PDB file of C-alpha atoms in Angstrom:
ATOM      1  CA  UNK A   1     138.075 186.879  67.151  1.00  0.00           C
ATOM      2  CA  UNK A   2     140.321 185.604  70.099  1.00  0.00           C
ATOM      3  CA  UNK A   3     138.981 182.372  69.843  1.00  0.00           C
ATOM      4  CA  UNK A   4     139.874 181.806  66.051  1.00  0.00           C
ATOM      5  CA  UNK A   5     143.153 182.787  66.688  1.00  0.00           C
ATOM      6  CA  UNK A   6     143.609 180.107  69.448  1.00  0.00           C
ATOM      7  CA  UNK A   7     142.113 177.701  67.236  1.00  0.00           C
ATOM      8  CA  UNK A   8     144.655 179.274  64.446  1.00  0.00           C
ATOM      9  CA  UNK A   9     147.534 178.430  66.651  1.00  0.00           C
ATOM     10  CA  UNK A  10     146.494 174.904  67.714  1.00  0.00           C
ATOM     11  CA  UNK A  11     146.061 174.128  64.401  1.00  0.00           C
ATOM     12  CA  UNK A  12     149.733 175.499  63.287  1.00  0.00           C
ATOM     13  CA  UNK A  13     151.141 173.717  66.275  1.00  0.00           C
ATOM     14  CA  UNK A  14     149.512 170.172  65.405  1.00  0.00           C
ATOM     15  CA  UNK A  15     150.265 170.437  61.569  1.00  0.00           C
ATOM     16  CA  UNK A  16     154.074 171.593  62.881  1.00  0.00           C
ATOM     17  CA  UNK A  17     154.435 168.545  65.047  1.00  0.00           C
ATOM     18  CA  UNK A  18     153.438 166.348  62.286  1.00  0.00           C
ATOM     19  CA  UNK A  19     156.001 167.873  59.795  1.00  0.00           C
ATOM     20  CA  UNK A  20     158.654 167.945  62.238  1.00  0.00           C
ATOM     21  CA  UNK A  21     158.172 164.323  62.924  1.00  0.00           C
ATOM     22  CA  UNK A  22     158.123 163.313  59.324  1.00  0.00           C
ATOM     23  CA  UNK A  23     160.740 165.605  58.014  1.00  0.00           C
ATOM     24  CA  UNK A  24     162.733 167.016  60.928  1.00  0.00           C
ATOM     25  CA  UNK A  25     162.940 170.523  62.443  1.00  0.00           C
ATOM     26  CA  UNK A  26     165.520 171.414  60.167  1.00  0.00           C
ATOM     27  CA  UNK A  27     163.854 170.365  56.998  1.00  0.00           C
ATOM     28  CA  UNK A  28     160.281 171.675  57.844  1.00  0.00           C
ATOM     29  CA  UNK A  29     160.588 175.354  56.840  1.00  0.00           C
ATOM     30  CA  UNK A  30     157.579 178.069  58.158  1.00  0.00           C
ATOM     31  CA  UNK A  31     156.811 177.990  54.284  1.00  0.00           C
ATOM     32  CA  UNK A  32     155.669 174.326  54.550  1.00  0.00           C
ATOM     33  CA  UNK A  33     153.863 174.973  57.643  1.00  0.00           C
ATOM     34  CA  UNK A  34     151.722 177.505  56.234  1.00  0.00           C
ATOM     35  CA  UNK A  35     150.778 175.826  53.210  1.00  0.00           C
ATOM     36  CA  UNK A  36     149.596 172.757  54.842  1.00  0.00           C
ATOM     37  CA  UNK A  37     147.403 175.432  57.178  1.00  0.00           C
ATOM     38  CA  UNK A  38     146.312 177.118  54.259  1.00  0.00           C
ATOM     39  CA  UNK A  39     147.900 180.625  55.521  1.00  0.00           C
ATOM     40  CA  UNK A  40     150.838 182.567  53.739  1.00  0.00           C
ATOM     41  CA  UNK A  41     154.100 182.619  55.300  1.00  0.00           C
ATOM     42  CA  UNK A  42     153.534 186.330  57.005  1.00  0.00           C
ATOM     43  CA  UNK A  43     150.458 184.524  58.444  1.00  0.00           C
ATOM     44  CA  UNK A  44     152.199 181.728  60.589  1.00  0.00           C
ATOM     45  CA  UNK A  45     154.756 184.528  61.268  1.00  0.00           C
ATOM     46  CA  UNK A  46     151.777 186.637  63.050  1.00  0.00           C
ATOM     47  CA  UNK A  47     151.137 183.743  65.555  1.00  0.00           C
ATOM     48  CA  UNK A  48     154.886 182.696  65.524  1.00  0.00           C
ATOM     49  CA  UNK A  49     157.350 185.412  64.600  1.00  0.00           C
ATOM     50  CA  UNK A  50     160.124 182.428  64.407  1.00  0.00           C
ATOM     51  CA  UNK A  51     160.202 178.593  63.993  1.00  0.00           C
ATOM     52  CA  UNK A  52     161.628 178.429  67.276  1.00  0.00           C
ATOM     53  CA  UNK A  53     158.438 180.135  68.614  1.00  0.00           C
ATOM     54  CA  UNK A  54     156.590 177.236  67.367  1.00  0.00           C
ATOM     55  CA  UNK A  55     159.158 174.691  69.255  1.00  0.00           C
ATOM     56  CA  UNK A  56     158.520 176.574  72.357  1.00  0.00           C
ATOM     57  CA  UNK A  57     154.778 176.503  72.097  1.00  0.00           C
ATOM     58  CA  UNK A  58     154.704 172.631  71.263  1.00  0.00           C
ATOM     59  CA  UNK A  59     157.283 171.890  74.253  1.00  0.00           C
ATOM     60  CA  UNK A  60     156.273 174.231  76.605  1.00  0.00           C
ATOM     61  CA  UNK A  61     153.947 172.206  78.420  1.00  0.00           C
ATOM     62  CA  UNK A  62     155.497 169.023  78.545  1.00  0.00           C
ATOM     63  CA  UNK A  63     158.256 171.212  80.518  1.00  0.00           C
ATOM     64  CA  UNK A  64     155.447 172.574  82.831  1.00  0.00           C
ATOM     65  CA  UNK A  65     154.454 169.182  83.654  1.00  0.00           C
ATOM     66  CA  UNK A  66     157.707 168.194  84.397  1.00  0.00           C
ATOM     67  CA  UNK A  67     158.735 171.008  86.718  1.00  0.00           C
ATOM     68  CA  UNK A  68     154.972 170.439  88.399  1.00  0.00           C
ATOM     69  CA  UNK A  69     156.122 167.052  89.473  1.00  0.00           C
ATOM     70  CA  UNK A  70     159.744 168.495  91.077  1.00  0.00           C
ATOM     71  CA  UNK A  71     158.179 170.920  92.810  1.00  0.00           C
ATOM     72  CA  UNK A  72     155.714 168.556  94.336  1.00  0.00           C
ATOM     73  CA  UNK A  73     158.317 167.074  96.668  1.00  0.00           C
ATOM     74  CA  UNK A  74     157.237 163.296  95.427  1.00  0.00           C
ATOM     75  CA  UNK A  75     158.984 160.344  96.963  1.00  0.00           C
ATOM     76  CA  UNK A  76     161.053 158.260  93.973  1.00  0.00           C
ATOM     77  CA  UNK A  77     158.260 155.808  93.169  1.00  0.00           C
ATOM     78  CA  UNK A  78     155.544 158.713  92.630  1.00  0.00           C
ATOM     79  CA  UNK A  79     158.311 160.282  90.875  1.00  0.00           C
ATOM     80  CA  UNK A  80     159.134 157.409  88.515  1.00  0.00           C
ATOM     81  CA  UNK A  81     155.685 157.207  88.144  1.00  0.00           C
ATOM     82  CA  UNK A  82     154.286 160.642  87.241  1.00  0.00           C
ATOM     83  CA  UNK A  83     157.569 161.057  84.809  1.00  0.00           C
ATOM     84  CA  UNK A  84     156.271 157.919  82.884  1.00  0.00           C
ATOM     85  CA  UNK A  85     152.878 159.353  82.730  1.00  0.00           C
ATOM     86  CA  UNK A  86     153.659 162.707  81.641  1.00  0.00           C
ATOM     87  CA  UNK A  87     155.704 160.806  78.659  1.00  0.00           C
ATOM     88  CA  UNK A  88     153.226 158.689  77.878  1.00  0.00           C
ATOM     89  CA  UNK A  89     150.737 161.567  77.687  1.00  0.00           C
ATOM     90  CA  UNK A  90     153.240 163.584  75.465  1.00  0.00           C
ATOM     91  CA  UNK A  91     154.479 160.427  73.526  1.00  0.00           C
ATOM     92  CA  UNK A  92     154.995 162.267  70.179  1.00  0.00           C
ATOM     93  CA  UNK A  93     156.726 165.173  71.744  1.00  0.00           C
ATOM     94  CA  UNK A  94     159.036 162.652  73.540  1.00  0.00           C
ATOM     95  CA  UNK A  95     159.822 160.934  70.567  1.00  0.00           C
ATOM     96  CA  UNK A  96     160.324 164.069  68.769  1.00  0.00           C
ATOM     97  CA  UNK A  97     162.959 165.139  71.054  1.00  0.00           C
ATOM     98  CA  UNK A  98     164.631 162.203  71.368  1.00  0.00           C
ATOM     99  CA  UNK A  99     164.800 161.339  67.395  1.00  0.00           C
ATOM    100  CA  UNK A 100     165.710 164.884  66.391  1.00  0.00           C
ATOM    101  CA  UNK A 101     169.130 166.171  67.661  1.00  0.00           C
ATOM    102  CA  UNK A 102     168.451 169.360  65.877  1.00  0.00           C
ATOM    103  CA  UNK A 103     165.600 170.283  68.368  1.00  0.00           C
ATOM    104  CA  UNK A 104     167.967 169.766  71.064  1.00  0.00           C
ATOM    105  CA  UNK A 105     170.648 172.120  69.470  1.00  0.00           C
ATOM    106  CA  UNK A 106     167.743 175.044  69.911  1.00  0.00           C
ATOM    107  CA  UNK A 107     168.925 177.418  72.969  1.00  0.00           C
ATOM    108  CA  UNK A 108     165.501 177.516  74.673  1.00  0.00           C
ATOM    109  CA  UNK A 109     164.790 173.441  74.064  1.00  0.00           C
ATOM    110  CA  UNK A 110     167.802 172.048  74.691  1.00  0.00           C
ATOM    111  CA  UNK A 111     169.155 174.145  77.792  1.00  0.00           C
ATOM    112  CA  UNK A 112     165.772 173.385  79.164  1.00  0.00           C
ATOM    113  CA  UNK A 113     165.869 169.756  78.658  1.00  0.00           C
ATOM    114  CA  UNK A 114     169.117 169.405  80.248  1.00  0.00           C
ATOM    115  CA  UNK A 115     168.450 171.696  83.109  1.00  0.00           C
ATOM    116  CA  UNK A 116     165.083 169.546  83.600  1.00  0.00           C
ATOM    117  CA  UNK A 117     167.207 165.918  83.620  1.00  0.00           C
ATOM    118  CA  UNK A 118     169.798 167.353  85.909  1.00  0.00           C
ATOM    119  CA  UNK A 119     166.835 168.368  88.597  1.00  0.00           C
ATOM    120  CA  UNK A 120     165.344 164.645  87.958  1.00  0.00           C
ATOM    121  CA  UNK A 121     168.500 162.620  88.237  1.00  0.00           C
ATOM    122  CA  UNK A 122     169.420 164.975  91.677  1.00  0.00           C
ATOM    123  CA  UNK A 123     165.724 163.997  92.845  1.00  0.00           C
ATOM    124  CA  UNK A 124     166.166 160.370  92.145  1.00  0.00           C
ATOM    125  CA  UNK A 125     169.462 159.788  93.541  1.00  0.00           C
ATOM    126  CA  UNK A 126     168.404 161.756  96.333  1.00  0.00           C
ATOM    127  CA  UNK A 127     170.660 164.344  98.555  1.00  0.00           C
ATOM    128  CA  UNK A 128     174.267 163.647  98.971  1.00  0.00           C
ATOM    129  CA  UNK A 129     174.333 160.777  96.236  1.00  0.00           C
ATOM    130  CA  UNK A 130     177.391 159.350  95.291  1.00  0.00           C
ATOM    131  CA  UNK A 131     178.374 159.249  91.550  1.00  0.00           C
ATOM    132  CA  UNK A 132     177.042 155.423  91.490  1.00  0.00           C
ATOM    133  CA  UNK A 133     173.977 156.907  92.617  1.00  0.00           C
ATOM    134  CA  UNK A 134     173.722 159.534  89.992  1.00  0.00           C
ATOM    135  CA  UNK A 135     174.591 157.016  87.606  1.00  0.00           C
ATOM    136  CA  UNK A 136     171.822 154.565  88.893  1.00  0.00           C
ATOM    137  CA  UNK A 137     169.283 157.434  88.775  1.00  0.00           C
ATOM    138  CA  UNK A 138     170.580 158.551  85.006  1.00  0.00           C
ATOM    139  CA  UNK A 139     169.700 154.826  84.019  1.00  0.00           C
ATOM    140  CA  UNK A 140     166.744 154.473  85.816  1.00  0.00           C
ATOM    141  CA  UNK A 141     165.789 157.489  83.538  1.00  0.00           C
ATOM    142  CA  UNK A 142     166.661 155.951  80.454  1.00  0.00           C
ATOM    143  CA  UNK A 143     164.949 152.645  81.263  1.00  0.00           C
ATOM    144  CA  UNK A 144     161.508 154.852  81.662  1.00  0.00           C
ATOM    145  CA  UNK A 145     162.514 156.619  78.204  1.00  0.00           C
ATOM    146  CA  UNK A 146     163.648 154.039  76.112  1.00  0.00           C
ATOM    147  CA  UNK A 147     160.171 152.167  75.867  1.00  0.00           C
ATOM    148  CA  UNK A 148     158.311 155.105  74.925  1.00  0.00           C
ATOM    149  CA  UNK A 149     160.618 156.012  72.372  1.00  0.00           C
ATOM    150  CA  UNK A 150     161.751 153.051  70.683  1.00  0.00           C
ATOM    151  CA  UNK A 151     158.063 151.937  70.729  1.00  0.00           C
ATOM    152  CA  UNK A 152     155.792 154.389  70.182  1.00  0.00           C
ATOM    153  CA  UNK A 153     152.380 152.408  68.840  1.00  0.00           C
ATOM    154  CA  UNK A 154     152.735 149.912  71.849  1.00  0.00           C
ATOM    155  CA  UNK A 155     149.973 149.839  74.470  1.00  0.00           C
ATOM    156  CA  UNK A 156     150.544 151.959  77.306  1.00  0.00           C
ATOM    157  CA  UNK A 157     150.018 148.805  79.574  1.00  0.00           C
ATOM    158  CA  UNK A 158     153.245 147.240  78.992  1.00  0.00           C
ATOM    159  CA  UNK A 159     154.927 150.174  78.046  1.00  0.00           C
ATOM    160  CA  UNK A 160     154.470 151.036  81.594  1.00  0.00           C
ATOM    161  CA  UNK A 161     154.985 147.965  83.154  1.00  0.00           C
ATOM    162  CA  UNK A 162     158.267 147.310  81.638  1.00  0.00           C
ATOM    163  CA  UNK A 163     159.140 150.579  82.372  1.00  0.00           C
ATOM    164  CA  UNK A 164     158.380 151.005  85.711  1.00  0.00           C
ATOM    165  CA  UNK A 165     159.918 147.443  86.572  1.00  0.00           C
ATOM    166  CA  UNK A 166     163.139 148.089  85.056  1.00  0.00           C
ATOM    167  CA  UNK A 167     163.756 152.173  86.751  1.00  0.00           C
ATOM    168  CA  UNK A 168     162.847 150.081  90.113  1.00  0.00           C
ATOM    169  CA  UNK A 169     165.487 147.541  89.353  1.00  0.00           C
ATOM    170  CA  UNK A 170     167.880 149.929  88.306  1.00  0.00           C
ATOM    171  CA  UNK A 171     167.516 152.189  91.538  1.00  0.00           C
ATOM    172  CA  UNK A 172     166.907 148.816  93.770  1.00  0.00           C
ATOM    173  CA  UNK A 173     163.339 149.620  94.643  1.00  0.00           C
ATOM    174  CA  UNK A 174     160.884 147.011  95.579  1.00  0.00           C
ATOM    175  CA  UNK A 175     157.222 147.286  94.947  1.00  0.00           C
ATOM    176  CA  UNK A 176     154.961 146.232  92.573  1.00  0.00           C
ATOM    177  CA  UNK A 177     155.793 146.120  88.735  1.00  0.00           C
TER     178      UNK A 177
END
């Protein structure tokens, strides 16, 4: 029974992710997700009492991966590479987060994204960083994110190469591109 409930939860999450990407978070009522999955709205609510709970379940693994990177005390190069790999593994979520601003307005999501971004920026800028160093770190994060977001169907190889090369240049890091 527990296995069936987990299968159903994964099915709901997959359908919700697709529908949020197609219609937007605000344009996707629970009843539409229920219809696609073959459940009643009450059936969805059994697994996810609120639509925000679906968002939380979708994004929680992504947030945990980023937190794991930040707790790993990685160097700047390793952090750049690790963060890019997280975004590439979670490409659909990364694109959704960047293209549906309603999601960032959800308290459990937007606040967490903001906090993680501050931690990423601080880790890339380094302790005691000047304002310009913090700005460069933020630009480096943008250099990593933009190809993932704006070229979602592109082969990961060129995305990886261009993103890392650009972020390294912004930070003044050498190394292979």
